[in-house]
CSV table of C-alpha atoms in Angstrom, one decimal:
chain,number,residue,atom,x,y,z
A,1,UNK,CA,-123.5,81.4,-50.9
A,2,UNK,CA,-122.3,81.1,-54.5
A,3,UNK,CA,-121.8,77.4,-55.5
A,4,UNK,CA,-118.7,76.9,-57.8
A,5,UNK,CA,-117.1,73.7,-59.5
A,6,UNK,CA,-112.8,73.8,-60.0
A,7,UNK,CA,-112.0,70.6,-62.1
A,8,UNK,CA,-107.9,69.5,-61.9
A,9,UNK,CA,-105.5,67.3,-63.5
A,10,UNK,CA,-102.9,66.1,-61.5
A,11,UNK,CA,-99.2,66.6,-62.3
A,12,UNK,CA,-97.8,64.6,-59.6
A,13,UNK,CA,-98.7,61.8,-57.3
A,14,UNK,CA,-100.1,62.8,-53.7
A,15,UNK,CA,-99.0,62.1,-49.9
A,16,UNK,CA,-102.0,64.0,-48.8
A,17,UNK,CA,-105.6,62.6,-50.1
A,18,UNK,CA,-107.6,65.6,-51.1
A,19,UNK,CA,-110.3,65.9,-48.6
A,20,UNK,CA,-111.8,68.8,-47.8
A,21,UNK,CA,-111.0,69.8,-44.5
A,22,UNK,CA,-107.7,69.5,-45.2
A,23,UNK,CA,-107.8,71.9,-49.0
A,24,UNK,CA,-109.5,74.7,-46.6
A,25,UNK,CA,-106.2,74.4,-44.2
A,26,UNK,CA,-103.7,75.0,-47.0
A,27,UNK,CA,-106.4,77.3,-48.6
A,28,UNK,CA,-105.7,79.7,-45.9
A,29,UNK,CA,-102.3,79.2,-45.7
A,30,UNK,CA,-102.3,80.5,-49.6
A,31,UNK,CA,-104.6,83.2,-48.8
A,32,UNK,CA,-102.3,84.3,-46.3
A,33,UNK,CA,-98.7,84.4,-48.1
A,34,UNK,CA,-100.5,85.9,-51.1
A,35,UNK,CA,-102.4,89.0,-48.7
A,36,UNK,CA,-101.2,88.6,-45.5
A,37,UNK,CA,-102.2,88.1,-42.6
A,38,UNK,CA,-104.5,90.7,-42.0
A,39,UNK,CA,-106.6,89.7,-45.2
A,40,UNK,CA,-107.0,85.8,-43.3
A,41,UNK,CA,-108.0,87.3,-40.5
A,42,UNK,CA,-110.5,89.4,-41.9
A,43,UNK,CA,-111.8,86.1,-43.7
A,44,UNK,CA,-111.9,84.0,-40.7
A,45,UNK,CA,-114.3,86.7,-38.6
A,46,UNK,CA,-117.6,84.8,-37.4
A,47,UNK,CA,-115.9,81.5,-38.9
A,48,UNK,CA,-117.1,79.0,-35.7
A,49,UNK,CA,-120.5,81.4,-36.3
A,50,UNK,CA,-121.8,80.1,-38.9
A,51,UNK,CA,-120.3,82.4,-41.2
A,52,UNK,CA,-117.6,80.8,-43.3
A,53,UNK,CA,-116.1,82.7,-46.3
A,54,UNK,CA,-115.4,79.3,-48.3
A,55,UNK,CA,-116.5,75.8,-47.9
A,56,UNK,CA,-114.8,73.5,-49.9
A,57,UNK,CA,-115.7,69.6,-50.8
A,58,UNK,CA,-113.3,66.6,-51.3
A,59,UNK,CA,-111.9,65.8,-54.8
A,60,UNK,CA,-114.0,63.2,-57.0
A,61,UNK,CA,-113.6,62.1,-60.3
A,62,UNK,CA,-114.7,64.5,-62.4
A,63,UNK,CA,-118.7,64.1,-63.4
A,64,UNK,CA,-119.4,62.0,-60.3
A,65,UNK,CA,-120.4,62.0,-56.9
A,66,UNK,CA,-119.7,59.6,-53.5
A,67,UNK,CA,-121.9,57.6,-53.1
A,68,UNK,CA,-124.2,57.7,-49.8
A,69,UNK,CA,-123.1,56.4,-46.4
A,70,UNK,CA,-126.0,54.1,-46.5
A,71,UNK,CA,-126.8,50.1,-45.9
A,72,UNK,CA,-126.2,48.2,-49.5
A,73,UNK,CA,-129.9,46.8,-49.0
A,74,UNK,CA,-130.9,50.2,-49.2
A,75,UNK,CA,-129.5,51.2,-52.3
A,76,UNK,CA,-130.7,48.4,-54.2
A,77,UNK,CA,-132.8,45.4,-53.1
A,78,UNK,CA,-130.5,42.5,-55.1
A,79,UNK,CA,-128.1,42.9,-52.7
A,80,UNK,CA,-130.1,41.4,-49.9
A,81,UNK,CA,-129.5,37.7,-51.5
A,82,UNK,CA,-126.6,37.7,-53.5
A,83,UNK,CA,-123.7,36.1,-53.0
A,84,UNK,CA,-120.8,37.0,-50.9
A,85,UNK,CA,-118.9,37.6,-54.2
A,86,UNK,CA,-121.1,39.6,-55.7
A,87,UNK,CA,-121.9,41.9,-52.3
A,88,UNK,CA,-118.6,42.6,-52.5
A,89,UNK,CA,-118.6,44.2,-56.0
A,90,UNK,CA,-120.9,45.9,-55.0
A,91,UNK,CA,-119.3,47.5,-52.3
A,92,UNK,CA,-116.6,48.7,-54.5
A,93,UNK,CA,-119.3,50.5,-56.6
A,94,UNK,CA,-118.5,54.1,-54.9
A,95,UNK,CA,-119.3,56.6,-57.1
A,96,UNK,CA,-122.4,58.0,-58.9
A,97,UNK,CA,-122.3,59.4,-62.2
A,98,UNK,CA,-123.8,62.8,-62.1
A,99,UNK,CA,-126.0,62.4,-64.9
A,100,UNK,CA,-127.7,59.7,-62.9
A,101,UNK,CA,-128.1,61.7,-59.6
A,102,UNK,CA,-132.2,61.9,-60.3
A,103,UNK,CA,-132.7,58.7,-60.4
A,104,UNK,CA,-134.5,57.7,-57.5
A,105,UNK,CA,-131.7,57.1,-54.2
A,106,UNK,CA,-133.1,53.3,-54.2
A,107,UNK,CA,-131.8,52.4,-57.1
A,108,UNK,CA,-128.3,53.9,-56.9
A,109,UNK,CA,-126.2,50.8,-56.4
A,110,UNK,CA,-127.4,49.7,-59.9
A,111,UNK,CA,-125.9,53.3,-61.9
A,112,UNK,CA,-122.6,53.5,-59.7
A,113,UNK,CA,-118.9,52.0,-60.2
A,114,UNK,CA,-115.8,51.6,-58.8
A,115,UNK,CA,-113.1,53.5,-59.6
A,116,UNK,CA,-111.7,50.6,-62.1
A,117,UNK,CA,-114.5,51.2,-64.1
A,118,UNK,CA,-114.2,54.7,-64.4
A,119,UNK,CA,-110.5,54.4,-66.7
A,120,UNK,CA,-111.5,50.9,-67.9
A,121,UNK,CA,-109.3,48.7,-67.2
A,122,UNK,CA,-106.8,50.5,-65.7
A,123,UNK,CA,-107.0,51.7,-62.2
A,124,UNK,CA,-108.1,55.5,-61.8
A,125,UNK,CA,-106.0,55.7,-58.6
A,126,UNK,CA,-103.5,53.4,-56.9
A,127,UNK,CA,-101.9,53.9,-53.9
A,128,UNK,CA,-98.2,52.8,-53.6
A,129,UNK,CA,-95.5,53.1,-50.7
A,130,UNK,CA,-92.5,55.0,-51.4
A,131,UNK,CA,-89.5,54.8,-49.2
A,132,UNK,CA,-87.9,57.6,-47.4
A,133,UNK,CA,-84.2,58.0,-46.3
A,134,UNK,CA,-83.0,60.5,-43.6
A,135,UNK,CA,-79.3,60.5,-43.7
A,136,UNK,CA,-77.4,60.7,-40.8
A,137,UNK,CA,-74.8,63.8,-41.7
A,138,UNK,CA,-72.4,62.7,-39.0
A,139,UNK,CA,-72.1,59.3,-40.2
A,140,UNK,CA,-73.5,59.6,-44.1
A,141,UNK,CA,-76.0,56.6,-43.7
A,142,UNK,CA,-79.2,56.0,-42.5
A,143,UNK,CA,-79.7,54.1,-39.1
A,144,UNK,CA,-81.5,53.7,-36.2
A,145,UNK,CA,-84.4,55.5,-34.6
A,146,UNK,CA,-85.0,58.8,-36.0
A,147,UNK,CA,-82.4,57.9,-39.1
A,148,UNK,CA,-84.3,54.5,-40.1
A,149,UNK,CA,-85.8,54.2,-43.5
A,150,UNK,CA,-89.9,54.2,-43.3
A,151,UNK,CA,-92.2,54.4,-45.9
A,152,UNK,CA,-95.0,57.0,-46.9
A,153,UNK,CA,-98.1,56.1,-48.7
A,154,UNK,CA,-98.8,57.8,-52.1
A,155,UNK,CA,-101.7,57.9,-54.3
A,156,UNK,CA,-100.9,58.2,-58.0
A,157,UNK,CA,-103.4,59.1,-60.7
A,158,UNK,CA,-103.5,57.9,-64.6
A,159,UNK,CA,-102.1,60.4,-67.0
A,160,UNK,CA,-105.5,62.5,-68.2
A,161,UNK,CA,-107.5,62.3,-64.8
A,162,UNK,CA,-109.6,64.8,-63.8
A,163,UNK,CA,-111.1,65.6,-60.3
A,164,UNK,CA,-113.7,67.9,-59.1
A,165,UNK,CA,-114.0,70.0,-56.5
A,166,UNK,CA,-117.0,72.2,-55.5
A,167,UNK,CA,-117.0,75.1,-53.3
A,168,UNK,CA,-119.6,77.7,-51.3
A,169,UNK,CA,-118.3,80.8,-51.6
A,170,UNK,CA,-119.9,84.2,-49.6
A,171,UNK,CA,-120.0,86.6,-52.5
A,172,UNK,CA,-120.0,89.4,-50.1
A,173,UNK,CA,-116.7,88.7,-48.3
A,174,UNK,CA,-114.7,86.5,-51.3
A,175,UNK,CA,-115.1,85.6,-54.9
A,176,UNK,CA,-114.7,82.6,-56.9
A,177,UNK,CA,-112.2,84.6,-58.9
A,178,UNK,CA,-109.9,84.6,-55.8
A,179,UNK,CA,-110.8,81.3,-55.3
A,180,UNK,CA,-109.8,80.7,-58.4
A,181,UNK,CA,-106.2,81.8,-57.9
A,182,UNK,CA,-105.5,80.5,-54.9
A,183,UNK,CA,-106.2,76.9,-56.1
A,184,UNK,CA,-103.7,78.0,-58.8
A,185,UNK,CA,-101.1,79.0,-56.8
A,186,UNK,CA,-101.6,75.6,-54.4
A,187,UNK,CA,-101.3,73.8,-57.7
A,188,UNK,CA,-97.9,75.1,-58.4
A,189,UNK,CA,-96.3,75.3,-55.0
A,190,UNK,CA,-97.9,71.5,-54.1
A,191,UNK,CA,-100.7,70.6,-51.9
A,192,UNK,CA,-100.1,68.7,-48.8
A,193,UNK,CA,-96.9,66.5,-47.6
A,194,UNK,CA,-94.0,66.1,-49.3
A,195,UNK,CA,-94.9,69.3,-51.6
A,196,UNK,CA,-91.6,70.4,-51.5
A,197,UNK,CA,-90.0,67.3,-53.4
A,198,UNK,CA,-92.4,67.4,-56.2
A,199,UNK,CA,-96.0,65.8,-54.6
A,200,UNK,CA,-99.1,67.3,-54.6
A,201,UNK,CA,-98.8,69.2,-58.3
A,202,UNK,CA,-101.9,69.8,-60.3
A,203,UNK,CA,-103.2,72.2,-63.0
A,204,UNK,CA,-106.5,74.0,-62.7
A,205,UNK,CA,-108.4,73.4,-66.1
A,206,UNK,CA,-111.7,74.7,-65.2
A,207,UNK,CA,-113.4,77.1,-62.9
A,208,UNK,CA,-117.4,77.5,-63.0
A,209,UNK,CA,-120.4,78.7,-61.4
A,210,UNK,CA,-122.2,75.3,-60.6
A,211,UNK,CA,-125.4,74.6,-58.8
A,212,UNK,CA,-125.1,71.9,-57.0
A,213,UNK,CA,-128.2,69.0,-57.3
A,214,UNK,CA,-130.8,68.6,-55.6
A,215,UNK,CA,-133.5,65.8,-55.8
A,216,UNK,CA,-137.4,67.0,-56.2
A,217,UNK,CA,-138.7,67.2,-52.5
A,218,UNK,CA,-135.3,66.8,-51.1
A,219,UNK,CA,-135.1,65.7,-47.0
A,220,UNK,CA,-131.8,65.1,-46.4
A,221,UNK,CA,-128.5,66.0,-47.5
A,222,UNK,CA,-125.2,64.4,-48.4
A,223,UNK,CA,-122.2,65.7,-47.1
A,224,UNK,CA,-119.3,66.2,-50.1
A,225,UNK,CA,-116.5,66.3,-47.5
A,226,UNK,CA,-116.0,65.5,-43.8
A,227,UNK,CA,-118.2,67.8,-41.7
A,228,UNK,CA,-119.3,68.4,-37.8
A,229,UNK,CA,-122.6,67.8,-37.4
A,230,UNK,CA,-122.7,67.6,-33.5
A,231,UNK,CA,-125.2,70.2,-32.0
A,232,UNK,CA,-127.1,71.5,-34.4
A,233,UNK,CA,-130.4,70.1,-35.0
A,234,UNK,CA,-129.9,67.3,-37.3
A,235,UNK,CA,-132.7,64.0,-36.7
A,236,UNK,CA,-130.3,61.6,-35.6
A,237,UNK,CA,-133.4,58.9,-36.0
A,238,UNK,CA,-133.3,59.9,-39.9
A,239,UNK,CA,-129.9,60.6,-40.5
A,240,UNK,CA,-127.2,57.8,-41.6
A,241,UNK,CA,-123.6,58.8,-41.2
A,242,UNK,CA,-119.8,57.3,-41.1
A,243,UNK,CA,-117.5,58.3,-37.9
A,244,UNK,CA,-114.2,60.0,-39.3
A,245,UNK,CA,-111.5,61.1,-36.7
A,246,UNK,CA,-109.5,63.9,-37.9
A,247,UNK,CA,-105.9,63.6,-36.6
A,248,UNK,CA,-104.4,67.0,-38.0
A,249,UNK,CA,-101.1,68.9,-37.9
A,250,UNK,CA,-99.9,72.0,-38.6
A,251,UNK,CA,-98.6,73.4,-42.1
A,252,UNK,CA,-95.8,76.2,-43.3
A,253,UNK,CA,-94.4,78.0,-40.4
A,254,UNK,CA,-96.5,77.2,-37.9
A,255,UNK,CA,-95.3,73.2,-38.4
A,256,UNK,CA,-92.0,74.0,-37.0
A,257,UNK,CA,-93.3,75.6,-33.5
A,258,UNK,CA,-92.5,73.0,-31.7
A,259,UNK,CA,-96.1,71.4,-31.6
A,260,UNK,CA,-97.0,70.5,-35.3
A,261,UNK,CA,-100.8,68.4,-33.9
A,262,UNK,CA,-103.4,70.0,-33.4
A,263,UNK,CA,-106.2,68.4,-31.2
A,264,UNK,CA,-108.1,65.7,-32.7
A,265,UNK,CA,-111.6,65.7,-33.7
A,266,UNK,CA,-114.5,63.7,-34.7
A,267,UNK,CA,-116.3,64.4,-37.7
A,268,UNK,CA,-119.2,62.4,-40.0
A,269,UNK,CA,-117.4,61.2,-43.2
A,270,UNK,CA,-118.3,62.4,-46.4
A,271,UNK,CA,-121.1,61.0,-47.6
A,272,UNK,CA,-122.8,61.1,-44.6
A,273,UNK,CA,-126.4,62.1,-44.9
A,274,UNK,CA,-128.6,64.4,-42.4
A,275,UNK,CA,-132.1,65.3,-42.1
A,276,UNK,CA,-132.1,69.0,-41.4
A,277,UNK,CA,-134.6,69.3,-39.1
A,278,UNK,CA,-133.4,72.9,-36.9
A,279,UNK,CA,-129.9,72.6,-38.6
A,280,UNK,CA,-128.5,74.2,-41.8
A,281,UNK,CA,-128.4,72.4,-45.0
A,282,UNK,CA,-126.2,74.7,-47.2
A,283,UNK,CA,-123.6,74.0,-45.5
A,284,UNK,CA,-123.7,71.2,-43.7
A,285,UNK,CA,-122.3,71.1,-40.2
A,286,UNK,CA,-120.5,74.4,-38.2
A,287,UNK,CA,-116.6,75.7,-37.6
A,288,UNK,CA,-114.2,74.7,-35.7
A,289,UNK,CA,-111.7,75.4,-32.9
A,290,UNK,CA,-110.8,79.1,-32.0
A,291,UNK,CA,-109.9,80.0,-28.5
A,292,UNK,CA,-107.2,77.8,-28.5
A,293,UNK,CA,-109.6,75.1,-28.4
A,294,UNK,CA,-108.3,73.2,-31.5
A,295,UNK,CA,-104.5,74.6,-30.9
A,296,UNK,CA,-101.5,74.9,-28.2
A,297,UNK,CA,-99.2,76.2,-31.2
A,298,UNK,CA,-101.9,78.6,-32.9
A,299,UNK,CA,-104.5,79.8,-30.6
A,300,UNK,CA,-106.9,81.2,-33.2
A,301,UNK,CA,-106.5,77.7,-35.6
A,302,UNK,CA,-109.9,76.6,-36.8
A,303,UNK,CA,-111.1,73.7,-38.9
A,304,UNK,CA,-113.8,73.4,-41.6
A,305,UNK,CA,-116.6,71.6,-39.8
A,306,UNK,CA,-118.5,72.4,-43.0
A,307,UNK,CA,-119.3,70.7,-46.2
A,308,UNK,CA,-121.0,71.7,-49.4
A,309,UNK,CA,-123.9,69.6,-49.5
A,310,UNK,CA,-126.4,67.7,-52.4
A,311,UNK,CA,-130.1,67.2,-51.5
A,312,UNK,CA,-131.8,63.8,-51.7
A,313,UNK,CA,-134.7,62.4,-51.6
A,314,UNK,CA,-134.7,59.4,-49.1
A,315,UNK,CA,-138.8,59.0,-48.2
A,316,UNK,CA,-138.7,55.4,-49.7
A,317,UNK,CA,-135.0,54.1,-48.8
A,318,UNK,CA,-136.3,54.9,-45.0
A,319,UNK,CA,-139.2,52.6,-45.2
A,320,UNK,CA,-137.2,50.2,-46.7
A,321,UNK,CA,-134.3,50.6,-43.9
A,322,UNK,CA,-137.9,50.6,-41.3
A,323,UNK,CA,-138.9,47.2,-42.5
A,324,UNK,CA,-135.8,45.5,-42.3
């Protein structure tokens, strides 16, 4: 599979966070109203086998990476006897800088920062609650039950940020070209809740062919968005990953079938890092749902179960984790 990188600017704050599972969802959904149905089927054949057409990560801040789902003390040895304080600035250090992804995995902690450092002094993101009103029309006013005020959770981004997102595309089936659009046309219609009062905008400002990094003698990899690992192969002994329950709903028509949720599944974080062993390792993890296994609304609903994926070298921080 081709490896692409699509940096944004947001235009608007979000309701949605930009994960990756969630992009693929209203991916299709895009694909679909710009070539029909037909077209999204066609894309979807062999999905659950191992076949996806597109495998999209989580945004980041542009030229960085998550960093691993792995113990502090592994990432740096300071942390083993500092001070509560200082342990947890360190936790808050949560992205890599790409230019810094050779540097050996053990020393990590020391080359990432928190998302305050990335925009100076002022945050990159903030999250802040907005209040929503449904008005009664019989009455006028808000009220009780289904008419009382509640609040939604937004994340706002500083004027000038930029996020990356990287993708596996199969050249043989789909194109980063039409990739390319679709991410266009999501940016202007409004990606997640709330896209139809103004949330989710962004503008696309660069499209590339990107080869994602890999360390030298890489043995695991590092999921860039939530994926589902279970079944396939991976050394749980050498693998270090974060639980992530995926409680998802339908979007567009479907949403008003009269069942919006979809079942809810259990997926390792991104971040999460797996030794290979029989399983894949570009991409990480397999589809899901299908059969009206993930589905009562839409029988033939799947989920991306796969991530892009960066290799690592983690010989060394496995001793370490070994000894302690």
């Amino acid at each position: 599979m081709q490896s692409w990188r699509f940096r944004i600017r947001p235009l608007s704050a979000f309701a949605t966070p930009l994960r990756g599972d969630t992009l693929f969802g209203q991916l299709c959904w895009a694909l679909r109203l710009a070539n029909g149905e037909e077209a999204l089927v066609r894309q979807l054949e062999g999905y659950t086998q191992g076949a996806p057409f597109c495998v999209l990560s989580d945004a980041f801040p542009a030229g960085y990476l998550p960093r691993p789902q792995l113990p502090l003390f592994a990432l740096s040895a300071d942390t083993e006897d500092t001070a509560p304080e200082k342990r947890k600035q360190y936790k808050n250090r949560l992205w890599l800088p790409l230019e810094k992804f050779q540097q050996p995995v053990e020393e990590w902690l020391h080359h990432c920062v928190s998302a305050s450092d990335i925009a100076g002094r002022a945050a990159w993101q903030k999250a802040r609650a907005r209040v929503h009103n449904t008005i009664n029309r019989r009455t006028g006013t808000t009220g009780e039950g289904a008419f009382a005020p509640y609040t939604v959770e937004e994340q706002w981004y500083n004027p000038g940020a930029q996020l990356d997102i990287y993708a596996l595309v199969d050249e043989s089936r789909f194109s980063g070209e039409m990739l390319e659009q679709l991410l266009r046309n999501i940016g202007d219609s409004g990606y997640g809740k709330d896209a139809g009062i103004g949330r989710g905008r962004f503008h696309l400002e660069l499209s590339e062919l990107y080869q994602l990094p890999e360390q030298g003698d890489s043995d695991t990899w590092m999921a860039l968005a939530p994926c589902a690992p279970q079944g396939l192969g991976y050394k749980p002994e050498a693998s270090y990953w974060k639980p992530f329950t995926r409680y998802g709903r339908h979007g567009a028509l479907a949403a008003v079938s009269g069942h919006p949720f979809k079942n809810p599944v259990l997926l390792a974080d991104t971040g999460s890092v797996f030794a290979p062993g029989a399983g894949p390792v570009q991409p990480l993890g397999r589809g899901l749902g299908g059969d009206g296994r993930l589905s009562v609304a839409v029988a033939d609903s799947v989920h991306q179960g796969y991530a892009p994926a960066v290799g690592l070298n983690l010989r060394r921080v496995r001793a370490r984790i070994e000894r302690s």
